[in-house]
């Protein structure tokens, strides 16, 4: 298994370019199944997750061509198979996003349940509730853990989401785009990735209004055509490098970042004394001006503080004077990085969905595990400021979701070695 050896690296300095958003490209690739013409996607991040979804789309009958690392064409003249097999779905739970497009285009989908992961049970009942409201019949086989969804012609409906689920909003939007009549999604997720998906669907000829607000209206159309689309920059990668500048007390210019997508992160880092300026060249983040202090964060659906930045931000909070409280409201088990940070000398206490960080403990290099994608990034950040060497295993989590992760950090002055054991 590959590992990272991270050395104490001093303040990071320089420029970094942000890649296309993982959480935008995955639903958009799934949505390309809705078109019977070729779609061209630009600014696609070179990630394992993109490769896994490409494999699934090809299995379903799509012709997926990698023009270069960041440009793909996807052409699905006809869907040959409506079943997303277990061995593909288990490798990436976002594979469940093919359910809506399959249902809309072929009237049927058989998808293995994505199952949980380290951060939580990750149920899909809101997705299924949406499909049912559109007229689909659901057969859930819990023994073999797959779900079959079928419907001759989906009919528009008003759907209220008990929780503004990102994936459920995306799956319902995609299914509703070819339904008969109008669908309204109430209490919809408002993430920028939802807006990017809606823009892509509308380029294909869909009629989606209100994406980015809590109410999305979709007027069904007969068919969707091909289009060309550039994926938005990754706001979670942007936030990761913003926190990297803070934890290392460095100065990083983050190119092609979308400042409006990271307002909550900017607000919280500013409370800690980090200086963040929007410049013509990008977002300039300076953790080397003021003494940095503690703050409290609670993760919320967008535009609240993003759960995906909770663990990197917690690594930073272990290095500032004062105590901080972190409340994780989105996932029920997203503190797996706490024992790893404590092993490095941090002092963090977890009480249910709250964690109390007693700050300014000197971190020591240790052997730690990347327990999920973002926790892995948090361990790298902690390793950059810990005395000595931090050995991080299970780094496949990190590499599935961040493009050229250590190369970008090395360019900023980080000393990180990747070893294959
Ligand atoms: C998306 O996951 C992202 N993944 C996640 O990013 C992100 O953390 C999450 O949204 C929240 O922002 C992708 O976009 C591929 P949800 P998703 O449905 O769609 C509960 C990363 O690191 N829920 O908004 O699965 C669920 O259990 C990943 O890039 C239900 O209860 O998130 C969770 O507690 C991690 N029933 C909460 O909602 C449902 O039917 C948020 O889930 C669906 C979700």
XYZ file of C-alpha atoms and ligand atoms in Angstrom:
465
model
C 0.000 0.000 0.000
C 1.260 3.488 -0.833
C 2.042 5.974 1.924
C 3.002 9.630 2.294
C 5.999 10.691 4.377
C 5.330 14.317 5.320
C 8.139 16.411 6.822
C 7.750 19.576 8.886
C 7.815 22.093 6.042
C 7.656 25.643 7.331
C 5.328 28.294 5.865
C 3.934 27.400 2.429
C 4.492 30.143 -0.123
C 3.568 30.583 -3.794
C 0.712 29.956 -6.186
C -1.635 27.034 -6.740
C -4.205 26.389 -9.505
C -7.544 24.827 -8.592
C -8.792 21.832 -10.586
C -12.334 21.096 -11.717
C -14.739 20.152 -8.928
C -14.992 16.426 -8.152
C -18.510 16.894 -6.795
C -19.630 18.721 -9.931
C -18.063 16.457 -12.576
C -19.545 13.230 -11.138
C -23.250 14.227 -11.415
C -22.564 15.927 -14.769
C -20.968 12.763 -16.180
C -24.023 10.817 -14.997
C -26.319 13.432 -16.583
C -24.618 12.942 -19.959
C -26.502 9.600 -20.133
C -29.671 11.655 -20.715
C -28.457 12.931 -24.113
C -28.514 10.919 -27.347
C -25.732 13.107 -28.734
C -22.100 13.722 -27.779
C -21.235 15.801 -24.691
C -17.803 17.388 -24.290
C -16.590 18.078 -20.740
C -13.625 20.408 -20.074
C -11.689 21.085 -16.842
C -12.382 17.526 -15.737
C -10.120 16.726 -12.737
C -7.811 13.716 -13.272
C -9.146 11.574 -10.411
C -9.686 7.907 -9.731
C -13.359 8.652 -9.077
C -13.673 10.005 -12.651
C -12.078 6.812 -13.972
C -14.468 4.636 -11.944
C -17.529 6.528 -13.220
C -16.193 6.414 -16.805
C -15.974 2.636 -16.476
C -19.574 2.465 -15.243
C -20.875 4.702 -18.066
C -19.115 2.470 -20.625
C -20.657 -0.608 -18.972
C -24.079 1.029 -19.440
C -23.419 1.633 -23.141
C -21.793 5.053 -23.299
C -18.803 5.750 -25.523
C -16.396 7.603 -23.205
C -13.298 9.136 -24.777
C -10.455 10.789 -22.832
C -9.201 13.514 -25.171
C -6.580 14.522 -22.612
C -6.228 14.464 -18.812
C -8.901 17.155 -18.445
C -11.156 16.792 -21.519
C -13.645 13.951 -22.019
C -16.339 13.268 -24.588
C -19.292 11.056 -23.635
C -21.702 9.774 -26.283
C -24.617 7.537 -25.355
C -26.478 6.799 -28.586
C -28.473 4.200 -26.695
C -28.227 2.780 -23.206
C -27.413 -0.949 -23.562
C -27.801 -1.925 -19.905
C -29.761 -0.423 -17.009
C -27.902 -2.236 -14.255
C -25.099 -0.641 -12.220
C -23.199 -3.684 -10.916
C -22.084 -4.080 -7.326
C -18.338 -4.171 -8.019
C -18.507 -0.753 -9.646
C -20.955 0.890 -7.235
C -19.029 -0.346 -4.194
C -15.912 1.470 -5.454
C -17.675 4.811 -5.432
C -21.039 5.597 -3.864
C -21.634 8.525 -6.237
C -22.277 5.814 -8.865
C -25.844 5.887 -7.533
C -26.242 9.127 -9.493
C -26.785 7.063 -12.655
C -30.169 5.936 -11.264
C -32.028 9.131 -12.216
C -30.697 9.324 -15.789
C -31.322 5.580 -16.421
C -34.876 5.897 -15.113
C -35.531 9.005 -17.221
C -34.093 7.646 -20.447
C -34.930 3.911 -20.251
C -37.762 3.768 -17.705
C -35.764 1.376 -15.521
C -32.684 1.220 -13.298
C -31.199 -1.553 -11.190
C -28.496 -0.121 -8.941
C -26.658 -1.775 -6.105
C -27.029 0.147 -2.893
C -23.959 2.296 -2.357
C -23.845 1.434 1.323
C -22.202 3.443 4.004
C -18.641 4.514 4.446
C -16.500 5.660 7.360
C -18.336 8.978 7.704
C -21.828 7.609 7.965
C -24.643 5.276 6.877
C -25.271 7.421 3.772
C -28.879 6.237 3.195
C -30.673 6.888 -0.115
C -34.303 7.070 0.986
C -34.639 10.700 -0.145
C -33.530 9.725 -3.657
C -36.111 6.887 -3.706
C -38.860 9.136 -2.264
C -38.229 11.537 -5.151
C -38.397 8.800 -7.800
C -41.603 7.446 -6.247
C -43.175 10.922 -6.315
C -42.385 11.041 -10.042
C -44.410 7.830 -10.475
C -41.692 5.199 -10.292
C -42.133 1.807 -8.633
C -39.367 0.901 -6.194
C -38.317 -2.683 -5.393
C -35.638 -2.770 -2.761
C -33.912 -6.129 -2.301
C -32.183 -5.793 1.044
C -30.823 -9.324 0.942
C -28.850 -8.785 -2.246
C -28.702 -5.026 -1.503
C -29.863 -3.641 -4.781
C -32.800 -1.441 -5.709
C -34.877 -1.709 -8.880
C -36.704 1.416 -10.056
C -39.146 1.365 -12.951
C -41.659 3.645 -14.638
C -42.908 3.909 -18.225
C -43.183 7.682 -18.207
C -42.219 9.840 -15.261
C -44.711 12.530 -14.341
C -43.777 15.849 -12.756
C -44.555 16.265 -9.049
C -43.915 18.548 -6.076
C -41.242 16.936 -3.902
C -40.240 18.134 -0.435
C -36.825 16.933 0.761
C -36.749 16.309 4.519
C -33.050 17.196 4.325
C -31.427 19.290 1.524
C -29.519 16.250 0.268
C -27.042 17.090 -2.517
C -27.267 13.679 -4.204
C -31.046 13.405 -3.903
C -31.486 16.904 -5.379
C -29.200 15.930 -8.287
C -30.846 12.552 -8.957
C -34.355 14.059 -8.916
C -33.326 16.986 -11.150
C -31.919 14.562 -13.718
C -34.963 12.258 -13.630
C -37.414 15.191 -13.793
C -35.699 16.748 -16.825
C -37.343 14.134 -19.106
C -40.570 13.703 -17.111
C -43.996 14.745 -18.388
C -44.961 18.083 -16.861
C -43.395 20.188 -14.146
C -41.488 19.102 -11.041
C -40.787 21.339 -8.053
C -38.145 20.338 -5.512
C -38.711 22.062 -2.170
C -35.933 22.332 0.442
C -33.445 21.492 -2.325
C -29.673 21.547 -1.802
C -28.156 24.892 -2.873
C -24.508 23.904 -3.433
C -22.603 25.422 -6.424
C -22.335 21.873 -7.800
C -26.158 21.807 -8.078
C -26.000 25.040 -10.118
C -23.271 23.597 -12.367
C -25.393 20.490 -13.006
C -28.449 22.661 -13.782
C -26.380 24.764 -16.221
C -25.204 21.578 -17.933
C -28.768 20.199 -18.149
C -30.044 23.499 -19.579
C -27.265 23.475 -22.202
C -28.613 20.045 -23.223
C -32.068 21.597 -23.636
C -33.563 20.961 -20.206
C -35.660 23.621 -18.470
C -34.327 23.932 -14.921
C -34.933 27.111 -12.918
C -33.997 28.115 -9.372
C -30.857 25.984 -8.923
C -28.846 27.482 -6.065
C -32.003 28.298 -4.140
C -34.157 26.064 -1.919
C -36.811 25.702 -4.661
C -35.918 24.209 -8.034
C -38.468 23.983 -10.854
C -37.939 21.556 -13.743
C -40.192 21.519 -16.801
C -39.850 18.120 -18.478
C -38.878 17.962 -22.166
C -39.064 15.171 -24.774
C -35.315 14.657 -25.259
C -31.932 16.213 -24.562
C -29.102 16.937 -27.016
C -25.330 17.054 -26.669
C -23.376 20.096 -25.485
C -19.963 21.351 -24.344
C -19.357 22.364 -20.726
C -16.489 23.454 -18.477
C -16.606 22.107 -14.892
C -16.519 24.741 -12.110
C -13.391 24.979 -9.913
C -13.373 22.771 -6.808
C -14.401 24.869 -3.791
C -13.327 22.119 -1.383
C -9.830 21.968 -2.897
C -9.825 25.783 -2.665
C -10.750 25.591 1.031
C -8.082 22.951 1.642
C -5.358 25.292 0.334
C -6.826 28.242 2.265
C -6.459 26.203 5.462
C -2.962 25.094 4.352
C -1.883 28.748 4.274
C -3.360 29.233 7.764
C -1.909 26.137 9.453
C 1.615 26.707 8.066
C 1.433 30.486 8.674
C 2.224 30.886 4.983
C 1.040 32.955 2.023
C -0.690 31.293 -0.944
C -2.223 32.818 -4.081
C -5.049 30.491 -5.143
C -5.678 30.925 -8.871
C -9.134 30.475 -10.510
C -10.784 30.104 -7.109
C -14.416 31.265 -6.993
C -14.472 33.537 -3.921
C -18.267 33.473 -3.652
C -18.184 29.660 -3.268
C -15.943 29.791 -0.179
C -17.516 32.663 1.786
C -18.119 30.578 4.922
C -14.494 29.384 4.963
C -13.261 32.943 4.383
C -15.437 34.217 7.237
C -14.171 31.631 9.737
C -10.494 31.942 8.775
C -10.814 35.741 9.021
C -12.208 35.338 12.554
C -8.963 33.496 13.346
C -6.874 36.417 12.045
C -6.058 35.087 8.561
C -5.954 37.832 5.902
C -7.881 36.881 2.736
C -8.044 39.200 -0.281
C -9.706 38.794 -3.645
C -7.180 39.982 -6.243
C -7.222 39.991 -10.086
C -4.886 36.965 -10.014
C -6.969 34.971 -7.503
C -7.560 34.562 -3.761
C -4.554 35.706 -1.693
C -4.522 33.947 1.704
C -2.028 35.102 4.340
C -1.617 33.247 7.584
C 1.620 35.098 8.301
C 0.328 38.544 9.322
C -1.515 38.237 12.633
C -1.166 35.820 15.552
C -3.914 33.299 14.801
C -6.602 32.497 17.368
C -9.350 29.961 17.920
C -12.942 30.041 16.672
C -15.982 27.763 16.651
C -17.472 26.119 13.566
C -20.648 24.185 12.870
C -21.080 22.421 9.545
C -24.295 23.205 7.666
C -25.745 22.711 4.188
C -24.508 25.342 1.695
C -24.071 28.282 2.082
C -23.160 27.263 5.628
C -19.720 25.979 6.610
C -18.956 22.900 4.435
C -18.628 19.528 6.185
C -15.841 18.625 3.728
C -13.587 21.301 5.252
C -14.354 20.325 8.862
C -11.396 17.962 9.296
C -8.744 20.172 7.619
C -10.004 23.125 9.659
C -9.808 21.056 12.862
C -6.152 20.237 12.134
C -5.548 23.988 11.900
C -7.413 24.664 15.183
C -5.028 22.356 17.044
C -2.270 24.898 16.317
C -3.876 28.142 17.565
C -4.118 29.563 21.076
C -7.407 28.961 22.841
C -10.115 26.335 22.711
C -12.469 25.753 19.789
C -15.724 23.850 19.379
C -16.525 22.016 16.130
C -20.066 20.748 15.598
C -20.637 18.285 12.717
C -24.294 18.561 11.674
C -24.167 16.779 8.301
C -22.672 13.307 8.866
C -23.084 11.211 11.974
C -19.546 9.855 12.096
C -17.160 12.417 10.698
C -14.677 12.685 13.579
C -12.533 9.673 12.576
C -9.568 12.024 12.196
C -9.709 12.974 15.911
C -7.839 9.902 17.256
C -5.261 10.381 14.474
C -4.699 14.046 15.402
C -4.561 13.154 19.110
C -1.903 10.557 18.299
C 0.163 13.456 16.941
C -0.157 15.293 20.265
C -3.346 17.277 19.729
C -5.843 17.500 22.579
C -9.357 16.979 21.203
C -12.390 15.640 23.056
C -15.445 14.330 21.191
C -18.924 14.497 22.728
C -21.471 13.161 20.186
C -21.514 15.567 17.265
C -19.301 18.097 19.034
C -15.534 18.153 19.347
C -13.629 20.436 21.703
C -10.102 21.320 20.535
C -7.709 22.544 23.239
C -5.385 24.524 21.030
C -1.719 25.277 20.592
C -0.399 21.814 21.333
C 2.916 21.134 19.500
C 2.238 18.290 17.048
C 4.693 15.382 16.736
C 5.204 13.374 13.562
C 3.548 9.945 13.928
C 2.131 7.013 11.962
C -1.464 7.927 11.108
C -4.258 6.794 8.780
C -6.293 8.693 6.210
C -9.776 7.597 7.323
C -11.609 9.373 4.499
C -10.798 11.745 1.657
C -10.929 14.992 3.622
C -9.514 13.519 6.852
C -6.555 12.404 4.741
C -6.013 15.993 3.627
C -6.221 17.053 7.275
C -3.442 14.608 8.199
C -1.185 16.023 5.468
C -1.777 19.556 6.778
C -0.985 18.434 10.330
C 2.152 16.652 9.075
C 3.408 19.883 7.497
C 3.685 21.524 10.933
C 4.432 18.496 13.151
C 7.982 17.917 14.400
C 9.771 15.235 12.398
C 8.068 12.916 9.910
C 4.399 11.928 9.682
C 3.696 8.655 7.882
C 0.188 8.571 6.396
C -1.267 5.277 5.148
C -4.506 4.519 3.207
C -3.698 7.504 0.953
C -5.885 6.069 -1.828
C -8.666 8.030 -0.108
C -6.784 11.270 -0.806
C -5.757 10.456 -4.356
C -9.307 9.590 -5.438
C -10.470 13.143 -4.765
C -7.616 15.643 -5.145
C -5.856 16.084 -8.524
C -2.013 16.185 -8.330
C -2.313 16.631 -4.590
C 1.313 16.325 -3.431
C 2.735 17.937 -6.575
C 0.692 21.045 -5.793
C 1.898 21.027 -2.174
C 5.548 20.438 -3.198
C 5.357 23.490 -5.486
C 4.417 25.513 -2.378
C 7.458 24.256 -0.461
C 6.047 21.152 1.226
C 8.352 18.155 1.727
C 6.180 15.121 0.986
C 7.442 11.767 -0.250
C 5.127 9.107 -1.748
C 6.365 5.583 -1.106
C 4.917 2.383 -2.539
C 5.293 -0.486 -0.091
C -22.275 15.054 -1.373
O -22.539 13.768 -0.824
C -20.764 15.105 -1.584
N -20.359 14.047 -2.522
C -20.054 14.921 -0.239
O -18.656 15.067 -0.472
C -20.502 16.043 0.704
O -19.892 15.874 1.961
C -22.034 15.984 0.852
O -22.645 16.099 -0.460
C -22.572 17.105 1.729
O -22.185 18.333 1.198
C -20.603 14.221 -3.828
O -21.151 15.229 -4.269
C -20.133 13.119 -4.745
P -26.019 14.368 1.048
P -24.080 13.239 -0.700
O -26.969 13.485 0.331
O -24.849 13.673 -1.886
C -28.188 12.320 4.657
C -16.384 14.496 -0.359
O -15.546 14.365 0.542
N -29.049 11.701 3.653
O -26.196 15.853 0.999
O -24.036 11.792 -0.379
C -26.780 11.715 4.638
O -26.755 10.520 5.381
C -17.785 13.948 -0.177
O -16.160 15.052 -1.471
C -30.166 10.988 4.086
O -30.422 10.880 5.281
O -24.535 14.060 0.587
C -25.942 12.800 5.251
O -26.019 12.702 6.656
C -18.004 13.366 1.213
N -30.954 10.394 3.160
C -26.637 14.085 4.786
O -27.954 13.695 4.347
C -30.701 10.474 1.814
O -31.477 9.910 1.014
C -25.943 14.760 3.630
O -25.934 13.861 2.562
C -29.558 11.190 1.394
C -28.744 11.803 2.327
